[in-house]
mmCIF file of C-alpha atoms in Angstrom:
data_model
loop_
_atom_site.group_PDB
_atom_site.id
_atom_site.type_symbol
_atom_site.label_atom_id
_atom_site.label_comp_id
_atom_site.label_asym_id
_atom_site.label_seq_id
_atom_site.Cartn_x
_atom_site.Cartn_y
_atom_site.Cartn_z
ATOM 1 C CA UNK A 87 1.989 -1.257 -6.592
ATOM 2 C CA UNK A 88 3.393 -4.134 -8.590
ATOM 3 C CA UNK A 89 0.065 -5.998 -8.745
ATOM 4 C CA UNK A 90 -2.119 -5.382 -11.789
ATOM 5 C CA UNK A 91 -5.875 -4.735 -11.257
ATOM 6 C CA UNK A 92 -8.465 -5.634 -13.869
ATOM 7 C CA UNK A 93 -10.208 -2.745 -15.678
ATOM 8 C CA UNK A 94 -13.912 -3.161 -16.477
ATOM 9 C CA UNK A 95 -16.323 -1.410 -18.805
ATOM 10 C CA UNK A 96 -19.694 -2.355 -17.582
ATOM 11 C CA UNK A 97 -19.243 -6.037 -16.668
ATOM 12 C CA UNK A 98 -16.628 -6.747 -19.341
ATOM 13 C CA UNK A 99 -12.937 -6.861 -18.407
ATOM 14 C CA UNK A 100 -11.010 -4.898 -21.018
ATOM 15 C CA UNK A 101 -7.423 -4.820 -19.742
ATOM 16 C CA UNK A 102 -5.294 -4.442 -16.635
ATOM 17 C CA UNK A 103 -3.701 -1.508 -14.883
ATOM 18 C CA UNK A 104 -0.884 -1.031 -12.327
ATOM 19 C CA UNK A 105 1.311 1.758 -11.066
ATOM 20 C CA UNK A 106 5.036 1.558 -10.259
ATOM 21 C CA UNK A 107 7.574 4.284 -9.859
ATOM 22 C CA UNK A 108 6.107 7.322 -11.604
ATOM 23 C CA UNK A 109 4.492 5.197 -14.357
ATOM 24 C CA UNK A 110 1.006 4.025 -14.971
ATOM 25 C CA UNK A 111 1.144 0.771 -16.941
ATOM 26 C CA UNK A 112 -1.746 -0.487 -19.072
ATOM 27 C CA UNK A 113 -1.567 -4.183 -20.018
ATOM 28 C CA UNK A 114 -3.672 -5.366 -22.946
ATOM 29 C CA UNK A 115 -3.590 -8.916 -24.287
ATOM 30 C CA UNK A 116 -0.648 -8.373 -26.543
ATOM 31 C CA UNK A 117 0.490 -4.838 -25.670
ATOM 32 C CA UNK A 118 2.050 -2.993 -22.657
ATOM 33 C CA UNK A 119 2.053 0.809 -22.527
ATOM 34 C CA UNK A 120 3.767 3.053 -19.984
ATOM 35 C CA UNK A 121 2.730 6.530 -19.181
ATOM 36 C CA UNK A 122 5.016 8.837 -17.183
ATOM 37 C CA UNK A 123 3.038 10.951 -14.729
ATOM 38 C CA UNK A 124 3.130 14.764 -14.577
ATOM 39 C CA UNK A 125 0.521 16.856 -12.833
ATOM 40 C CA UNK A 126 -2.860 15.445 -13.882
ATOM 41 C CA UNK A 127 -1.694 13.697 -16.976
ATOM 42 C CA UNK A 128 0.362 10.629 -17.851
ATOM 43 C CA UNK A 129 2.310 10.853 -21.099
ATOM 44 C CA UNK A 130 3.252 7.779 -23.213
ATOM 45 C CA UNK A 131 6.962 6.876 -22.916
ATOM 46 C CA UNK A 132 8.987 6.337 -26.105
ATOM 47 C CA UNK A 133 10.918 3.313 -24.938
ATOM 48 C CA UNK A 134 13.227 1.935 -22.218
ATOM 49 C CA UNK A 135 15.270 4.417 -20.256
ATOM 50 C CA UNK A 136 17.661 4.327 -17.283
ATOM 51 C CA UNK A 137 14.924 5.507 -14.927
ATOM 52 C CA UNK A 138 12.452 2.923 -16.089
ATOM 53 C CA UNK A 139 15.100 0.193 -15.612
ATOM 54 C CA UNK A 140 15.894 1.526 -12.111
ATOM 55 C CA UNK A 141 12.305 1.346 -10.825
ATOM 56 C CA UNK A 142 10.795 -1.456 -12.955
ATOM 57 C CA UNK A 143 9.684 -4.804 -11.568
ATOM 58 C CA UNK A 144 7.892 -7.367 -13.645
ATOM 59 C CA UNK A 145 4.159 -7.565 -12.901
ATOM 60 C CA UNK A 146 3.095 -10.462 -10.691
ATOM 61 C CA UNK A 147 1.143 -13.355 -12.367
ATOM 62 C CA UNK A 148 -2.547 -12.379 -12.759
ATOM 63 C CA UNK A 149 -4.873 -14.457 -10.534
ATOM 64 C CA UNK A 150 -8.161 -12.832 -10.819
ATOM 65 C CA UNK A 151 -10.667 -15.618 -10.851
ATOM 66 C CA UNK A 152 -12.416 -16.080 -7.514
ATOM 67 C CA UNK A 153 -11.941 -19.651 -6.197
ATOM 68 C CA UNK A 154 -15.184 -21.368 -5.405
ATOM 69 C CA UNK A 155 -16.154 -21.008 -1.722
ATOM 70 C CA UNK A 156 -12.605 -19.725 -1.042
ATOM 71 C CA UNK A 157 -13.600 -18.034 2.232
ATOM 72 C CA UNK A 158 -15.392 -21.028 3.792
ATOM 73 C CA UNK A 159 -12.711 -23.466 2.635
ATOM 74 C CA UNK A 160 -9.978 -21.247 4.267
ATOM 75 C CA UNK A 161 -11.888 -21.175 7.517
ATOM 76 C CA UNK A 162 -12.186 -25.015 7.545
ATOM 77 C CA UNK A 163 -8.532 -25.460 6.840
ATOM 78 C CA UNK A 164 -7.488 -22.827 9.440
ATOM 79 C CA UNK A 165 -9.627 -24.538 12.049
ATOM 80 C CA UNK A 166 -7.911 -27.898 11.341
ATOM 81 C CA UNK A 167 -4.407 -26.420 11.617
ATOM 82 C CA UNK A 168 -4.885 -23.811 14.349
ATOM 83 C CA UNK A 169 -7.502 -25.294 16.686
ATOM 84 C CA UNK A 170 -5.046 -26.405 19.375
ATOM 85 C CA UNK A 171 -2.485 -23.616 18.624
ATOM 86 C CA UNK A 172 -4.814 -20.674 19.132
ATOM 87 C CA UNK A 173 -7.163 -22.034 21.856
ATOM 88 C CA UNK A 174 -7.076 -19.523 24.768
ATOM 89 C CA UNK A 175 -4.419 -17.417 23.106
ATOM 90 C CA UNK A 176 -4.381 -13.678 22.306
ATOM 91 C CA UNK A 177 -3.985 -12.632 18.621
ATOM 92 C CA UNK A 178 -3.123 -9.076 17.717
ATOM 93 C CA UNK A 179 -4.171 -8.257 14.164
ATOM 94 C CA UNK A 180 -2.395 -5.376 12.439
ATOM 95 C CA UNK A 181 -5.023 -3.171 10.887
ATOM 96 C CA UNK A 182 -4.425 -0.372 8.344
ATOM 97 C CA UNK A 183 -7.941 -0.222 6.983
ATOM 98 C CA UNK A 184 -6.765 -1.469 3.570
ATOM 99 C CA UNK A 185 -8.429 -4.435 1.846
ATOM 100 C CA UNK A 186 -5.907 -7.036 2.985
ATOM 101 C CA UNK A 187 -5.693 -6.283 6.725
ATOM 102 C CA UNK A 188 -9.467 -5.811 6.819
ATOM 103 C CA UNK A 189 -10.138 -9.099 5.033
ATOM 104 C CA UNK A 190 -7.800 -10.892 7.429
ATOM 105 C CA UNK A 191 -9.542 -9.355 10.448
ATOM 106 C CA UNK A 192 -12.887 -10.548 9.100
ATOM 107 C CA UNK A 193 -11.509 -14.131 8.660
ATOM 108 C CA UNK A 194 -10.085 -14.145 12.176
ATOM 109 C CA UNK A 195 -13.367 -12.941 13.658
ATOM 110 C CA UNK A 196 -15.152 -15.777 11.759
ATOM 111 C CA UNK A 197 -12.511 -18.216 13.048
ATOM 112 C CA UNK A 198 -13.485 -17.298 16.634
ATOM 113 C CA UNK A 199 -16.765 -19.025 15.984
ATOM 114 C CA UNK A 200 -14.806 -22.243 15.729
ATOM 115 C CA UNK A 201 -11.840 -21.624 18.094
ATOM 116 C CA UNK A 202 -11.862 -19.703 21.354
ATOM 117 C CA UNK A 203 -9.219 -17.046 21.303
ATOM 118 C CA UNK A 204 -8.864 -13.353 22.050
ATOM 119 C CA UNK A 205 -8.664 -11.033 19.043
ATOM 120 C CA UNK A 206 -7.554 -7.345 19.155
ATOM 121 C CA UNK A 207 -7.324 -5.074 16.144
ATOM 122 C CA UNK A 208 -4.168 -2.851 16.398
ATOM 123 C CA UNK A 209 -3.806 0.316 14.369
ATOM 124 C CA UNK A 210 -0.523 2.244 14.299
ATOM 125 C CA UNK A 211 -0.803 5.862 13.185
ATOM 126 C CA UNK A 212 2.172 7.648 11.596
ATOM 127 C CA UNK A 213 1.936 11.289 12.739
ATOM 128 C CA UNK A 214 2.652 13.929 10.001
ATOM 129 C CA UNK A 215 2.915 11.344 7.154
ATOM 130 C CA UNK A 216 -0.423 9.529 7.271
ATOM 131 C CA UNK A 217 -3.878 10.898 6.332
ATOM 132 C CA UNK A 218 -5.861 11.671 9.479
ATOM 133 C CA UNK A 219 -9.031 10.044 8.027
ATOM 134 C CA UNK A 220 -7.317 6.640 8.214
ATOM 135 C CA UNK A 221 -7.682 6.588 11.945
ATOM 136 C CA UNK A 222 -11.451 6.930 12.031
ATOM 137 C CA UNK A 223 -11.866 4.405 9.247
ATOM 138 C CA UNK A 224 -9.713 1.747 10.984
ATOM 139 C CA UNK A 225 -11.685 2.325 14.166
ATOM 140 C CA UNK A 226 -14.942 1.900 12.262
ATOM 141 C CA UNK A 227 -13.745 -1.378 10.741
ATOM 142 C CA UNK A 228 -13.050 -2.813 14.174
ATOM 143 C CA UNK A 229 -16.338 -1.570 15.531
ATOM 144 C CA UNK A 230 -18.356 -2.925 12.637
ATOM 145 C CA UNK A 231 -16.702 -6.371 12.900
ATOM 146 C CA UNK A 232 -17.017 -6.372 16.693
ATOM 147 C CA UNK A 233 -13.383 -6.510 17.702
ATOM 148 C CA UNK A 234 -11.628 -4.439 20.344
ATOM 149 C CA UNK A 235 -9.631 -1.564 18.822
ATOM 150 C CA UNK A 236 -6.203 -0.647 20.127
ATOM 151 C CA UNK A 237 -4.774 2.660 18.896
ATOM 152 C CA UNK A 238 -1.051 3.166 18.952
ATOM 153 C CA UNK A 239 0.886 6.165 17.711
ATOM 154 C CA UNK A 240 4.433 5.845 16.375
ATOM 155 C CA UNK A 241 6.962 7.852 18.331
ATOM 156 C CA UNK A 242 6.042 11.451 17.472
ATOM 157 C CA UNK A 243 9.289 12.843 18.797
ATOM 158 C CA UNK A 244 11.355 10.475 16.747
ATOM 159 C CA UNK A 245 9.377 11.233 13.651
ATOM 160 C CA UNK A 246 10.024 14.962 14.082
ATOM 161 C CA UNK A 247 13.676 14.143 14.672
ATOM 162 C CA UNK A 248 14.021 12.171 11.427
ATOM 163 C CA UNK A 249 12.041 14.759 9.506
ATOM 164 C CA UNK A 250 14.375 17.536 10.710
ATOM 165 C CA UNK A 251 17.572 15.421 10.259
ATOM 166 C CA UNK A 252 16.842 13.423 7.084
ATOM 167 C CA UNK A 253 13.674 15.022 5.705
ATOM 168 C CA UNK A 254 10.841 12.848 4.259
ATOM 169 C CA UNK A 255 11.418 9.136 3.806
ATOM 170 C CA UNK A 256 13.166 8.056 0.599
ATOM 171 C CA UNK A 257 13.567 4.904 -1.318
ATOM 172 C CA UNK A 258 16.422 3.114 0.307
ATOM 173 C CA UNK A 259 16.114 5.161 3.488
ATOM 174 C CA UNK A 260 12.650 4.458 4.718
ATOM 175 C CA UNK A 261 13.163 5.306 8.356
ATOM 176 C CA UNK A 262 9.389 5.382 8.798
ATOM 177 C CA UNK A 263 9.186 1.562 8.489
ATOM 178 C CA UNK A 264 11.466 1.120 11.471
ATOM 179 C CA UNK A 265 9.427 3.396 13.647
ATOM 180 C CA UNK A 266 6.166 1.742 12.680
ATOM 181 C CA UNK A 267 7.576 -1.710 13.272
ATOM 182 C CA UNK A 268 8.903 -0.549 16.674
ATOM 183 C CA UNK A 269 5.356 0.669 17.593
ATOM 184 C CA UNK A 270 3.866 -2.696 16.612
ATOM 185 C CA UNK A 271 6.460 -4.528 18.751
ATOM 186 C CA UNK A 272 5.559 -2.260 21.708
ATOM 187 C CA UNK A 273 1.794 -2.935 21.181
ATOM 188 C CA UNK A 274 2.381 -6.626 21.139
ATOM 189 C CA UNK A 275 4.257 -6.437 24.439
ATOM 190 C CA UNK A 276 1.624 -4.183 25.993
ATOM 191 C CA UNK A 277 -1.171 -6.520 24.991
ATOM 192 C CA UNK A 278 0.770 -9.623 25.903
ATOM 193 C CA UNK A 279 -0.206 -11.052 22.503
ATOM 194 C CA UNK A 280 0.821 -14.546 21.697
ATOM 195 C CA UNK A 281 0.632 -14.138 17.992
ATOM 196 C CA UNK A 282 0.627 -11.141 15.483
ATOM 197 C CA UNK A 283 -1.547 -11.409 12.429
ATOM 198 C CA UNK A 284 -0.147 -9.687 9.347
ATOM 199 C CA UNK A 285 -2.196 -9.298 6.079
ATOM 200 C CA UNK A 286 0.632 -9.669 3.602
ATOM 201 C CA UNK A 287 -0.076 -11.388 0.228
ATOM 202 C CA UNK A 288 2.341 -13.116 -2.119
ATOM 203 C CA UNK A 289 0.916 -11.546 -5.242
ATOM 204 C CA UNK A 290 1.487 -8.014 -4.210
ATOM 205 C CA UNK A 291 5.126 -7.928 -5.251
ATOM 206 C CA UNK A 292 8.226 -10.063 -5.927
ATOM 207 C CA UNK A 293 9.624 -9.274 -2.431
ATOM 208 C CA UNK A 294 6.381 -10.450 -0.786
ATOM 209 C CA UNK A 295 6.417 -13.591 -2.958
ATOM 210 C CA UNK A 296 9.956 -14.510 -1.694
ATOM 211 C CA UNK A 297 9.071 -13.661 1.858
ATOM 212 C CA UNK A 298 5.937 -15.768 2.008
ATOM 213 C CA UNK A 299 7.001 -18.724 -0.174
ATOM 214 C CA UNK A 300 7.728 -20.946 2.830
ATOM 215 C CA UNK A 301 4.155 -20.663 3.990
ATOM 216 C CA UNK A 302 2.996 -21.622 0.566
ATOM 217 C CA UNK A 303 5.339 -24.583 0.356
ATOM 218 C CA UNK A 304 4.190 -25.888 3.756
ATOM 219 C CA UNK A 305 0.565 -24.673 3.243
ATOM 220 C CA UNK A 306 0.941 -23.311 6.736
ATOM 221 C CA UNK A 307 -0.710 -20.250 8.349
ATOM 222 C CA UNK A 308 1.892 -19.684 11.073
ATOM 223 C CA UNK A 309 5.528 -18.763 10.781
ATOM 224 C CA UNK A 310 7.086 -18.344 14.178
ATOM 225 C CA UNK A 311 4.709 -16.072 16.080
ATOM 226 C CA UNK A 312 3.266 -14.513 12.906
ATOM 227 C CA UNK A 313 -0.170 -15.554 11.638
ATOM 228 C CA UNK A 314 -1.434 -15.051 8.112
ATOM 229 C CA UNK A 315 -4.676 -16.465 6.718
ATOM 230 C CA UNK A 316 -4.646 -14.613 3.351
ATOM 231 C CA UNK A 317 -1.043 -14.968 2.123
ATOM 232 C CA UNK A 318 -2.133 -16.720 -1.097
ATOM 233 C CA UNK A 319 -5.327 -14.719 -1.787
ATOM 234 C CA UNK A 320 -5.686 -12.565 -4.920
ATOM 235 C CA UNK A 321 -6.541 -8.895 -4.779
ATOM 236 C CA UNK A 322 -9.959 -9.719 -6.128
ATOM 237 C CA UNK A 323 -10.602 -12.187 -3.248
ATOM 238 C CA UNK A 324 -9.649 -9.785 -0.461
ATOM 239 C CA UNK A 325 -11.575 -7.012 -2.257
ATOM 240 C CA UNK A 326 -14.691 -9.161 -2.500
ATOM 241 C CA UNK A 327 -14.518 -9.982 1.276
ATOM 242 C CA UNK A 328 -14.403 -6.316 2.340
ATOM 243 C CA UNK A 329 -17.041 -5.240 -0.205
ATOM 244 C CA UNK A 330 -19.442 -7.919 1.026
ATOM 245 C CA UNK A 331 -19.013 -6.568 4.536
ATOM 246 C CA UNK A 332 -19.358 -2.952 3.431
ATOM 247 C CA UNK A 333 -15.912 -2.008 4.630
ATOM 248 C CA UNK A 334 -14.266 -0.641 1.441
ATOM 249 C CA UNK A 335 -11.844 2.174 2.228
ATOM 250 C CA UNK A 336 -12.980 5.379 0.429
ATOM 251 C CA UNK A 337 -9.525 5.806 -1.135
ATOM 252 C CA UNK A 338 -10.107 2.717 -3.303
ATOM 253 C CA UNK A 339 -13.298 4.253 -4.720
ATOM 254 C CA UNK A 340 -11.357 7.417 -5.505
ATOM 255 C CA UNK A 341 -9.002 5.398 -7.733
ATOM 256 C CA UNK A 342 -6.117 5.256 -5.198
ATOM 257 C CA UNK A 343 -4.769 1.651 -5.366
ATOM 258 C CA UNK A 344 -3.238 1.369 -1.827
ATOM 259 C CA UNK A 345 -4.080 2.626 1.661
ATOM 260 C CA UNK A 346 -0.779 4.048 2.937
ATOM 261 C CA UNK A 347 0.907 7.198 4.189
ATOM 262 C CA UNK A 348 0.285 10.176 1.934
ATOM 263 C CA UNK A 349 4.049 10.781 1.974
ATOM 264 C CA UNK A 350 5.185 7.202 1.278
ATOM 265 C CA UNK A 351 8.280 7.196 -0.896
ATOM 266 C CA UNK A 352 7.026 4.205 -2.744
ATOM 267 C CA UNK A 353 3.923 5.986 -3.928
ATOM 268 C CA UNK A 354 4.087 6.917 -7.533
ATOM 269 C CA UNK A 355 3.423 10.405 -8.715
ATOM 270 C CA UNK A 356 -0.100 9.443 -9.899
ATOM 271 C CA UNK A 357 -0.902 8.285 -6.368
ATOM 272 C CA UNK A 358 0.575 11.433 -4.831
ATOM 273 C CA UNK A 359 -1.438 13.630 -7.188
ATOM 274 C CA UNK A 360 -4.638 11.646 -6.591
ATOM 275 C CA UNK A 361 -4.134 11.905 -2.816
ATOM 276 C CA UNK A 362 -3.203 15.597 -2.621
ATOM 277 C CA UNK A 363 -6.364 16.566 -0.820
ATOM 278 C CA UNK A 364 -5.893 14.064 2.004
ATOM 279 C CA UNK A 365 -5.385 15.998 5.157
ATOM 280 C CA UNK A 366 -2.218 15.366 7.176
ATOM 281 C CA UNK A 367 -0.961 16.895 10.334
ATOM 282 C CA UNK A 368 1.099 20.142 9.717
ATOM 283 C CA UNK A 369 1.906 19.870 6.012
ATOM 284 C CA UNK A 370 3.781 23.169 6.285
ATOM 285 C CA UNK A 371 6.292 21.538 8.633
ATOM 286 C CA UNK A 372 6.846 18.745 6.060
ATOM 287 C CA UNK A 373 7.447 21.184 3.284
ATOM 288 C CA UNK A 374 9.954 23.118 5.412
ATOM 289 C CA UNK A 375 11.774 19.862 6.103
ATOM 290 C CA UNK A 376 11.894 19.054 2.436
ATOM 291 C CA UNK A 377 13.079 22.506 1.538
ATOM 292 C CA UNK A 378 15.976 22.233 3.938
ATOM 293 C CA UNK A 379 17.021 18.912 2.445
ATOM 294 C CA UNK A 380 16.590 20.328 -1.114
ATOM 295 C CA UNK A 381 19.071 23.093 -0.397
ATOM 296 C CA UNK A 382 21.669 20.642 0.882
ATOM 297 C CA UNK A 383 21.473 17.970 -1.867
ATOM 298 C CA UNK A 384 19.227 18.933 -4.764
ATOM 299 C CA UNK A 385 19.542 22.699 -5.424
ATOM 300 C CA UNK A 386 22.254 22.125 -8.065
ATOM 301 C CA UNK A 387 20.009 19.601 -9.873
ATOM 302 C CA UNK A 388 16.625 21.220 -10.133
ATOM 303 C CA UNK A 389 14.670 24.341 -9.065
ATOM 304 C CA UNK A 390 12.583 24.008 -5.876
ATOM 305 C CA UNK A 391 9.177 24.322 -7.616
ATOM 306 C CA UNK A 392 9.927 21.323 -9.870
ATOM 307 C CA UNK A 393 11.497 19.392 -6.991
ATOM 308 C CA UNK A 394 8.264 19.730 -4.979
ATOM 309 C CA UNK A 395 5.896 19.337 -7.898
ATOM 310 C CA UNK A 396 7.565 16.005 -8.894
ATOM 311 C CA UNK A 397 7.958 14.905 -5.185
ATOM 312 C CA UNK A 398 11.683 14.242 -5.880
ATOM 313 C CA UNK A 399 12.230 13.907 -2.129
ATOM 314 C CA UNK A 400 11.310 10.280 -2.714
ATOM 315 C CA UNK A 401 14.534 9.621 -4.620
ATOM 316 C CA UNK A 402 18.229 9.810 -3.831
ATOM 317 C CA UNK A 403 19.859 12.634 -5.914
ATOM 318 C CA UNK A 404 21.208 10.227 -8.543
ATOM 319 C CA UNK A 405 17.785 8.746 -9.195
ATOM 320 C CA UNK A 406 16.188 12.189 -9.100
ATOM 321 C CA UNK A 407 18.514 13.160 -12.054
ATOM 322 C CA UNK A 408 17.256 10.161 -14.054
ATOM 323 C CA UNK A 409 13.649 11.064 -13.265
ATOM 324 C CA UNK A 410 14.225 14.560 -14.624
ATOM 325 C CA UNK A 411 15.810 13.152 -17.827
ATOM 326 C CA UNK A 412 12.863 10.851 -18.307
ATOM 327 C CA UNK A 413 10.661 13.912 -19.068
ATOM 328 C CA UNK A 414 12.419 14.068 -22.485
ATOM 329 C CA UNK A 415 11.473 10.439 -23.235
ATOM 330 C CA UNK A 416 7.681 10.880 -23.691
ATOM 331 C CA UNK A 417 5.184 11.658 -26.441
ATOM 332 C CA UNK A 418 3.352 14.767 -25.146
ATOM 333 C CA UNK A 419 0.654 14.185 -27.783
ATOM 334 C CA UNK A 420 -0.485 10.856 -26.308
ATOM 335 C CA UNK A 421 -1.729 10.774 -22.801
ATOM 336 C CA UNK A 422 -4.195 9.593 -20.142
ATOM 337 C CA UNK A 423 -5.815 11.879 -17.661
ATOM 338 C CA UNK A 424 -6.098 11.476 -13.889
ATOM 339 C CA UNK A 425 -9.880 11.088 -14.446
ATOM 340 C CA UNK A 426 -9.245 8.112 -16.747
ATOM 341 C CA UNK A 427 -6.894 6.405 -14.340
ATOM 342 C CA UNK A 428 -9.139 6.967 -11.304
ATOM 343 C CA UNK A 429 -12.010 5.371 -13.288
ATOM 344 C CA UNK A 430 -9.914 2.331 -14.309
ATOM 345 C CA UNK A 431 -8.592 1.667 -10.830
ATOM 346 C CA UNK A 432 -12.012 2.073 -9.233
ATOM 347 C CA UNK A 433 -13.754 -0.122 -11.765
ATOM 348 C CA UNK A 434 -12.851 -3.443 -10.021
ATOM 349 C CA UNK A 435 -14.748 -2.258 -6.882
ATOM 350 C CA UNK A 436 -17.852 -1.514 -8.917
ATOM 351 C CA UNK A 437 -17.986 -4.930 -10.499
ATOM 352 C CA UNK A 438 -17.126 -7.312 -7.631
#
């Protein structure tokens, strides 16, 4: 998560928070503090380090003020641009159940009041890696909005193959993304969809900013056969939309900043710890897979119990070494607890 969220005490914003790598970052007006996560505590770091440099990305610009009538204005503009393009067509909307894909589905449904097109919500489940509860929540979102729900499972056999051959996904070797994208392409073909709607936002990360900048320059909602109505929305704007429609994913209220696979390599250690009770399919199989990989590549670096505790499967061995060294670069007398961070991340949802 490269995007900072506001932290509220009552109705007053006090500071901002974000997670990246294994750090929780608190941003005050004139101060930035990093806490390295371990178990249920984050310990203040003592300064720059090689690990911090390896995983750090500057926070995106803070855009937290809600634009006046932003939802209605977007619908008017979308109708002007897309009226002839979408008339009579089929739009497949990718749906994870997170705030961005849910907000976009809500906008697309509202747009159907102005333009006649077919809209289908498509959810792709990642066996083994993704919390099972995400399935029922995504289905509930589609049902509540009144949109047909299309369930698609990524290739189970291939996921088992990669888990046995390569173990869990890693940074720089995220084979899961390929399999999920493949399932989405198959769904689009099966549904004969003319357009695929993706709820990506520029302010999520630097990579998203670069990817979506052409849409912003052209103030366009379509790039090729991809449709996006929320690319320039802030986190606060998509959050407000889903809250007003009573479709907030429970993970957000638990202080988990993203709806994603439980075993996503880009989850920080705080997120992994906060998500440890999320049920996945056959966790024992995942641990066995990680243990085999550990013996091959990590056993000379770190004992198994620390490898698993720190979820070092997310990192290539060289980066795992730096992560271990970072544990000597903290002040164990100054820390934040998992309860503190949960409260800070959930506070935005209480105030909007």
